Short mmCIF file of C-alpha atoms and ligand atoms in Angstrom, two decimals:
data_model
loop_
_atom_site.label_atom_id
_atom_site.label_comp_id
_atom_site.label_asym_id
_atom_site.label_seq_id
_atom_site.Cartn_x
_atom_site.Cartn_y
_atom_site.Cartn_z
CA MET A 1 -4.23 -35.26 6.62
CA ALA A 2 -4.24 -31.59 7.76
CA LYS A 3 -6.32 -30.91 10.89
CA LYS A 4 -9.48 -28.96 10.00
CA VAL A 5 -9.25 -25.30 11.03
CA GLU A 6 -11.99 -24.38 13.52
CA THR A 7 -11.43 -20.70 14.29
CA ILE A 8 -9.84 -18.10 12.04
CA GLY A 9 -8.44 -14.86 13.43
CA VAL A 10 -8.12 -11.81 11.21
CA LEU A 11 -6.02 -8.67 11.75
CA THR A 12 -4.83 -5.63 9.81
CA SER A 13 -1.27 -4.40 10.34
CA GLY A 14 1.05 -1.62 9.19
CA GLY A 15 -0.37 1.38 7.29
CA ASP A 16 -4.11 1.15 6.63
CA ALA A 17 -5.34 0.97 3.05
CA PRO A 18 -8.78 1.48 1.46
CA GLY A 19 -10.10 -1.99 0.66
CA MET A 20 -9.00 -3.56 3.94
CA ASN A 21 -12.64 -3.58 5.11
CA PRO A 22 -13.89 -5.49 2.05
CA ALA A 23 -11.04 -7.97 2.68
CA ILE A 24 -12.00 -8.42 6.35
CA ARG A 25 -15.66 -8.83 5.36
CA ALA A 26 -14.75 -11.49 2.81
CA VAL A 27 -12.60 -13.44 5.31
CA VAL A 28 -15.47 -13.42 7.79
CA ARG A 29 -18.23 -14.41 5.40
CA LYS A 30 -16.27 -16.97 3.39
CA ALA A 31 -15.12 -18.69 6.59
CA LEU A 32 -18.59 -18.64 8.20
CA SER A 33 -20.12 -20.05 5.01
CA GLN A 34 -17.88 -23.10 5.51
CA GLY A 35 -18.74 -23.56 9.20
CA VAL A 36 -15.53 -21.95 10.52
CA LYS A 37 -15.74 -19.41 13.36
CA VAL A 38 -14.00 -16.00 13.04
CA LYS A 39 -12.41 -13.73 15.62
CA GLY A 40 -11.33 -10.15 14.95
CA ILE A 41 -7.98 -9.12 16.41
CA TYR A 42 -7.96 -5.34 16.94
CA GLN A 43 -4.89 -3.10 16.42
CA GLY A 44 -2.70 -5.59 14.56
CA TYR A 45 0.03 -7.48 16.41
CA LYS A 46 -0.18 -4.98 19.29
CA GLY A 47 -3.79 -6.01 19.86
CA LEU A 48 -2.85 -9.68 19.55
CA LEU A 49 -0.35 -9.29 22.40
CA ASN A 50 -2.92 -7.32 24.42
CA GLU A 51 -5.66 -9.89 23.64
CA GLU A 52 -7.94 -7.34 21.95
CA ILE A 53 -9.98 -10.13 20.42
CA LYS A 54 -13.72 -10.35 19.68
CA ASP A 55 -15.99 -12.83 17.90
CA LEU A 56 -17.11 -11.66 14.47
CA THR A 57 -20.43 -12.62 12.88
CA ALA A 58 -21.75 -11.93 9.40
CA ARG A 59 -23.52 -8.89 10.91
CA SER A 60 -20.28 -7.53 12.45
CA VAL A 61 -19.14 -6.68 8.92
CA SER A 62 -22.46 -5.30 7.64
CA ASP A 63 -22.15 -1.88 5.98
CA THR A 64 -18.37 -2.00 5.88
CA ILE A 65 -17.68 -2.63 2.20
CA SER A 66 -17.72 1.06 1.28
CA LYS A 67 -15.83 2.32 4.36
CA GLY A 68 -12.24 3.56 4.23
CA GLY A 69 -9.67 2.65 6.87
CA THR A 70 -9.97 -0.60 8.79
CA ILE A 71 -12.73 -1.51 11.23
CA LEU A 72 -10.17 -3.66 13.09
CA TYR A 73 -7.81 -0.67 13.50
CA THR A 74 -4.12 -1.12 12.84
CA ALA A 75 -0.81 -0.50 14.55
CA ARG A 76 2.92 -0.84 14.26
CA CYS A 77 4.30 -3.01 17.06
CA SER A 78 8.03 -3.17 17.74
CA GLU A 79 7.57 -5.87 20.42
CA PHE A 80 6.37 -8.27 17.74
CA ARG A 81 9.76 -8.04 16.02
CA THR A 82 11.27 -9.87 19.01
CA LYS A 83 11.30 -13.65 19.61
CA GLU A 84 9.52 -13.15 22.96
CA GLY A 85 6.78 -11.10 21.30
CA GLN A 86 6.30 -13.73 18.61
CA ASP A 87 6.18 -16.56 21.21
CA ASP A 88 3.59 -14.59 23.18
CA GLY A 89 1.57 -13.93 20.01
CA ALA A 90 1.40 -17.66 19.19
CA ALA A 91 0.43 -18.42 22.81
CA VAL A 92 -2.41 -15.86 22.68
CA CYS A 93 -3.71 -17.48 19.47
CA ARG A 94 -3.74 -20.89 21.17
CA LYS A 95 -5.42 -19.48 24.29
CA HIS A 96 -8.25 -18.07 22.15
CA GLY A 97 -8.58 -21.22 20.04
CA ILE A 98 -7.31 -19.41 16.94
CA ASP A 99 -5.81 -22.12 14.74
CA GLY A 100 -5.76 -20.09 11.52
CA LEU A 101 -4.84 -16.43 11.01
CA VAL A 102 -5.25 -13.96 8.15
CA VAL A 103 -2.81 -11.02 8.24
CA ILE A 104 -3.75 -8.12 5.96
CA GLY A 105 -0.81 -5.74 5.48
CA GLY A 106 2.51 -5.24 3.76
CA ASP A 107 5.88 -6.99 3.70
CA GLY A 108 6.63 -6.16 7.35
CA SER A 109 3.34 -7.68 8.45
CA PHE A 110 4.12 -10.81 6.40
CA ARG A 111 7.39 -11.24 8.31
CA GLY A 112 5.32 -11.34 11.49
CA ALA A 113 2.95 -13.85 9.86
CA GLN A 114 5.93 -16.01 8.91
CA GLN A 115 6.99 -16.14 12.56
CA LEU A 116 3.54 -17.21 13.72
CA ALA A 117 3.41 -19.91 11.02
CA ALA A 118 6.79 -21.17 12.28
CA ARG A 119 5.18 -21.48 15.73
CA GLY A 120 2.36 -23.70 14.47
CA ILE A 121 -0.40 -21.14 13.78
CA ASN A 122 -1.62 -21.61 10.20
CA THR A 123 -1.14 -18.15 8.74
CA ILE A 124 -1.99 -16.51 5.40
CA GLY A 125 -0.96 -12.99 4.26
CA VAL A 126 -3.13 -10.70 2.16
CA PRO A 127 -1.34 -7.77 0.43
CA GLY A 128 -2.82 -4.52 1.75
CA THR A 129 -0.83 -1.35 1.13
CA ILE A 130 -1.28 1.75 -0.99
CA ASP A 131 2.39 1.51 -2.03
CA LEU A 132 2.10 -1.42 -4.52
CA ASP A 133 5.56 -2.43 -3.31
CA ILE A 134 5.01 -6.14 -2.59
CA ALA A 135 7.13 -8.08 -5.07
CA CYS A 136 5.07 -11.26 -5.44
CA THR A 137 1.90 -9.50 -6.59
CA ASP A 138 0.88 -7.20 -9.43
CA TYR A 139 -1.77 -5.60 -7.20
CA THR A 140 -1.98 -4.55 -3.56
CA ILE A 141 -5.28 -3.55 -1.94
CA GLY A 142 -5.55 0.23 -1.58
CA PHE A 143 -3.39 1.32 -4.50
CA ASP A 144 -6.23 2.20 -6.85
CA THR A 145 -8.08 4.35 -4.33
CA ALA A 146 -4.85 6.09 -3.32
CA VAL A 147 -3.79 6.96 -6.87
CA ASN A 148 -7.28 8.22 -7.72
CA THR A 149 -7.30 10.41 -4.60
CA ALA A 150 -3.83 11.73 -5.40
CA MET A 151 -4.76 12.29 -9.06
CA ASP A 152 -7.78 14.42 -8.09
CA ALA A 153 -5.70 16.46 -5.65
CA ILE A 154 -2.92 17.01 -8.23
CA ASP A 155 -5.49 18.18 -10.82
CA LYS A 156 -6.52 20.87 -8.34
CA VAL A 157 -2.96 21.98 -7.68
CA ARG A 158 -2.41 22.11 -11.43
CA ASP A 159 -5.33 24.56 -11.87
CA THR A 160 -3.83 27.10 -9.51
CA SER A 161 -0.34 26.40 -10.81
CA THR A 162 -1.49 27.31 -14.33
CA SER A 163 -3.32 30.46 -13.18
CA HIS A 164 -0.21 31.74 -11.44
CA GLU A 165 2.21 30.34 -14.05
CA ARG A 166 4.10 28.59 -11.31
CA CYS A 167 6.12 25.46 -10.85
CA SER A 168 4.56 22.99 -8.38
CA ILE A 169 6.34 20.14 -6.68
CA ILE A 170 3.78 17.64 -5.40
CA GLU A 171 5.00 14.93 -3.07
CA VAL A 172 3.14 11.63 -3.06
CA MET A 173 3.44 8.62 -0.72
CA GLY A 174 4.95 5.24 -1.51
CA ARG A 175 7.60 4.70 1.14
CA ASN A 176 10.72 3.71 -0.89
CA ALA A 177 8.78 2.84 -4.04
CA GLY A 178 7.76 5.06 -6.97
CA TYR A 179 4.53 3.38 -8.11
CA ILE A 180 2.16 6.10 -6.90
CA ALA A 181 4.46 8.77 -8.36
CA LEU A 182 4.70 6.98 -11.71
CA TRP A 183 0.96 6.40 -12.07
CA CYS A 184 0.12 9.97 -11.06
CA GLY A 185 2.90 11.27 -13.29
CA ILE A 186 1.16 9.70 -16.28
CA ALA A 187 -2.42 10.36 -15.14
CA ASN A 188 -1.76 14.02 -14.31
CA GLY A 189 0.49 14.74 -17.28
CA ALA A 190 3.39 15.86 -15.08
CA GLU A 191 6.35 17.63 -16.65
CA ASP A 192 8.78 15.74 -14.39
CA ILE A 193 8.42 12.57 -12.30
CA LEU A 194 11.01 11.85 -9.62
CA LEU A 195 11.21 8.13 -8.81
CA PRO A 196 13.32 6.87 -5.88
CA GLU A 197 14.39 3.81 -7.90
CA GLN A 198 16.01 6.05 -10.54
CA TYR A 199 16.59 9.54 -9.15
CA ASP A 200 20.19 10.78 -9.39
CA TYR A 201 19.76 14.03 -7.39
CA ASP A 202 20.82 16.13 -10.40
CA GLU A 203 18.60 19.19 -9.96
CA GLN A 204 20.24 20.93 -12.90
CA ILE A 205 18.26 18.62 -15.23
CA LEU A 206 15.02 19.77 -13.57
CA ILE A 207 16.07 23.41 -13.79
CA ASN A 208 16.90 23.06 -17.51
CA ASN A 209 13.53 21.35 -18.15
CA ILE A 210 11.67 24.17 -16.44
CA ILE A 211 13.53 26.87 -18.40
CA ASN A 212 13.05 25.02 -21.72
CA ASN A 213 9.35 24.36 -21.09
CA ARG A 214 8.83 28.02 -20.27
CA LYS A 215 10.41 28.91 -23.63
CA ARG A 216 8.07 26.42 -25.33
CA GLY A 217 5.11 28.29 -23.85
CA LYS A 218 4.09 25.96 -21.01
CA LYS A 219 2.15 27.85 -18.36
CA HIS A 220 2.96 25.58 -15.45
CA HIS A 221 5.51 22.95 -14.52
CA ILE A 222 4.26 20.05 -12.44
CA ILE A 223 6.88 17.89 -10.73
CA ILE A 224 5.63 14.75 -9.01
CA ASN A 225 8.11 13.86 -6.32
CA ALA A 226 8.02 10.52 -4.51
CA GLU A 227 8.17 10.42 -0.72
CA GLY A 228 11.25 8.16 -0.99
CA ILE A 229 13.13 11.21 -2.35
CA GLY A 230 11.32 13.78 -0.22
CA HIS A 231 12.71 17.25 0.63
CA SER A 232 10.10 18.91 -1.62
CA THR A 233 10.07 22.20 0.30
CA SER A 234 13.83 22.82 0.11
CA MET A 235 13.83 21.61 -3.50
CA ALA A 236 11.17 24.22 -4.30
CA ARG A 237 13.30 26.99 -2.77
CA ARG A 238 16.36 25.98 -4.80
CA ILE A 239 14.38 25.67 -8.04
CA GLU A 240 12.77 29.08 -7.59
CA ALA A 241 16.18 30.66 -6.96
CA ALA A 242 17.71 29.00 -10.03
CA THR A 243 14.83 29.51 -12.51
CA GLY A 244 13.17 32.70 -11.30
CA MET A 245 9.85 30.83 -11.62
CA GLU A 246 7.69 30.96 -8.50
CA THR A 247 7.70 27.45 -7.05
CA ARG A 248 5.48 25.86 -4.39
CA ALA A 249 5.66 22.49 -2.68
CA THR A 250 2.56 20.48 -1.72
CA ILE A 251 2.94 17.33 0.34
CA LEU A 252 -0.24 15.27 -0.10
CA GLY A 253 0.43 13.08 2.95
CA HIS A 254 -2.16 10.92 4.67
CA LEU A 255 -5.15 12.07 2.64
CA GLN A 256 -3.90 9.46 0.15
CA ARG A 257 -4.66 6.67 2.63
CA GLY A 258 -8.29 7.58 3.32
CA GLY A 259 -11.61 7.50 1.53
CA SER A 260 -14.15 4.99 0.34
CA PRO A 261 -12.44 2.18 -1.62
CA THR A 262 -12.86 2.24 -5.40
CA CYS A 263 -14.63 -0.61 -7.17
CA ARG A 264 -11.25 -2.18 -7.90
CA ASP A 265 -10.20 -2.15 -4.25
CA ARG A 266 -13.55 -3.56 -3.14
CA VAL A 267 -13.33 -6.41 -5.64
CA TYR A 268 -9.64 -7.25 -5.12
CA GLY A 269 -10.11 -6.94 -1.35
CA SER A 270 -13.10 -9.29 -1.46
CA MET A 271 -11.38 -11.83 -3.72
CA MET A 272 -8.12 -11.89 -1.79
CA GLY A 273 -9.83 -12.03 1.62
CA ALA A 274 -12.07 -14.89 0.47
CA MET A 275 -9.11 -16.76 -0.96
CA ALA A 276 -7.19 -16.43 2.31
CA ALA A 277 -10.11 -18.00 4.21
CA ASP A 278 -10.29 -20.82 1.62
CA LEU A 279 -6.56 -21.53 1.91
CA LEU A 280 -6.91 -21.88 5.69
CA VAL A 281 -9.91 -24.17 5.30
CA GLN A 282 -7.74 -26.29 2.95
CA GLY A 283 -5.17 -26.61 5.77
CA LYS A 284 -2.58 -24.33 4.11
CA SER A 285 -0.14 -22.15 6.07
CA ASN A 286 2.76 -19.73 5.49
CA ARG A 287 1.23 -18.60 2.19
CA VAL A 288 0.50 -15.16 0.78
CA VAL A 289 -2.34 -14.40 -1.62
CA ALA A 290 -1.31 -12.57 -4.80
CA PHE A 291 -2.63 -11.37 -8.14
CA LYS A 292 -0.13 -12.35 -10.83
CA ASN A 293 -0.48 -12.28 -14.62
CA GLY A 294 -4.25 -11.88 -14.43
CA GLU A 295 -4.91 -14.63 -11.87
CA TYR A 296 -5.37 -14.95 -8.12
CA VAL A 297 -2.60 -17.24 -6.88
CA ASP A 298 -0.74 -17.97 -3.64
CA TYR A 299 2.96 -18.22 -2.81
CA ASP A 300 5.01 -19.51 0.06
CA ILE A 301 5.70 -16.46 2.30
CA ASP A 302 9.45 -17.17 2.40
CA GLU A 303 9.59 -17.24 -1.41
CA ALA A 304 7.32 -14.18 -1.69
CA LEU A 305 9.52 -12.12 0.64
CA ALA A 306 12.64 -13.07 -1.33
CA MET A 307 11.18 -11.84 -4.65
CA GLN A 308 12.32 -8.53 -6.18
CA LYS A 309 10.12 -6.05 -8.03
CA GLU A 310 11.16 -3.35 -10.48
CA LEU A 311 9.24 -0.43 -11.90
CA PRO A 312 7.84 -1.41 -15.33
CA ASP A 313 10.46 -0.11 -17.73
CA TYR A 314 8.15 0.60 -20.68
CA MET A 315 5.74 2.50 -18.45
CA VAL A 316 8.59 4.71 -17.24
CA ARG A 317 9.72 5.37 -20.83
CA VAL A 318 6.18 6.26 -21.92
CA ALA A 319 5.84 8.62 -18.94
CA ARG A 320 9.10 10.35 -19.93
CA ALA A 321 8.05 10.62 -23.60
CA MET A 322 4.87 12.46 -22.53
CA GLN A 323 6.84 15.25 -20.86
CA ILE A 324 7.85 17.21 -23.97
P1 ADP B 401 3.82 -3.10 6.43
O1 ADP B 401 3.19 -4.35 6.88
O2 ADP B 401 2.87 -2.17 5.77
O3 ADP B 401 5.07 -3.35 5.61
P2 ADP B 401 5.50 -2.40 8.72
O4 ADP B 401 6.77 -2.67 8.01
O5 ADP B 401 5.41 -1.20 9.59
O6 ADP B 401 4.25 -2.27 7.72
O7 ADP B 401 5.18 -3.70 9.57
C1 ADP B 401 3.98 -3.79 10.34
C2 ADP B 401 4.24 -4.57 11.61
O8 ADP B 401 4.61 -5.91 11.27
C3 ADP B 401 5.38 -4.05 12.47
O9 ADP B 401 5.00 -2.97 13.31
C4 ADP B 401 5.72 -5.29 13.30
O10 ADP B 401 4.79 -5.46 14.34
C5 ADP B 401 5.51 -6.40 12.27
N1 ADP B 401 6.81 -6.73 11.66
C6 ADP B 401 7.53 -6.01 10.77
N2 ADP B 401 8.69 -6.59 10.48
C7 ADP B 401 8.74 -7.71 11.22
C8 ADP B 401 9.71 -8.76 11.39
N3 ADP B 401 10.86 -8.77 10.73
N4 ADP B 401 9.40 -9.77 12.24
C9 ADP B 401 8.24 -9.79 12.91
N5 ADP B 401 7.30 -8.84 12.81
C10 ADP B 401 7.54 -7.82 11.98
O1 F6P B 402 2.91 2.04 3.66
C1 F6P B 402 1.92 3.02 3.53
C2 F6P B 402 2.47 4.37 3.90
O2 F6P B 402 1.43 5.32 3.75
C3 F6P B 402 3.70 4.80 3.10
O3 F6P B 402 3.36 5.29 1.82
C4 F6P B 402 4.29 5.82 4.03
O4 F6P B 402 5.69 5.88 3.86
C5 F6P B 402 3.96 5.30 5.40
O5 F6P B 402 2.90 4.39 5.24
C6 F6P B 402 3.56 6.38 6.38
O6 F6P B 402 3.39 5.80 7.61
P1 F6P B 402 2.72 6.56 8.87
O7 F6P B 402 1.24 6.52 8.66
O8 F6P B 402 3.14 5.75 10.03
O9 F6P B 402 3.22 7.96 8.86
#
């Protein structure tokens, strides 16, 4: 029979995402409600190695559900990619009596979690990233807030773009994935959407679209460009030279990662955080919480990291059909 977990540690790692606080809060309260103690590990794996660890009570997470960012702070830690760093991390967990760990972050953070699980620390991953790029899950905490923030910002750029009859290239985040670009492309009615998964670097197609749309009487031309393609500023210069249409680039950047989480991110964060605590209480390890086909489920981390994810084909085709 699995040994009962006595103390759960929780950390956030990689890029922060709105909804991480509701997830932390849910880990804490769901664990405490089952008689399990909780410790907060500050600054991700970096803080684990530096023993930045404090007891968390139900009151430690009061008034956090509506806050953006992460109350535990986050970091990227190259030392944790090494065997020595991972050995030290497991030793710190043991020293602090942490026999279960919840890691809230993206794929990279899950690889760290996998290493701790291999060293005997029961570890569960919770998908937290605005990029929606984790293959095993249909939802990642932070995506909804990020796309709503980006959508509002793009609406504003569109207003001025129309007034000046300009072309605007708006660059959104997403690392190597095009989910934020695709969703904003549809939600903002963009004339072109550049997705890293499909982009062929043929700017002549863009130039022809701009010229044809101008002839059709369109007052602006909004191009949503994904960060994975980048180079929006130089692209704008080339497009202006080729079309004669004034063109501006706007890189939305980190504003997409901030702000109070939407209802969706609060609820998914709460559900996934609570489920991670429950899995640890059940003696599970090396699992990742996911939302798949309308249900909260969990997968083996090794299997989850081996999965592949593609942009939804029909969604891409609908987005393209809207551009005429
Ligand atoms: P995300 O979790 O959002 O994908 P990163 O890829 O930056 O973000 O990973 C966050 C942290 O997870 C890294 O800074 C590192 O500490 C840890 N990590 C990433 N990849 C590995 C790996 N292969 N092995 C161990 N730890 C890793
Ligand atoms: O993974 C979230 C994310 O915001 C990506 O969209 C982006 O590529 C990256 O993090 C930016 O990282 P940093 O905050 O370190 O610049």
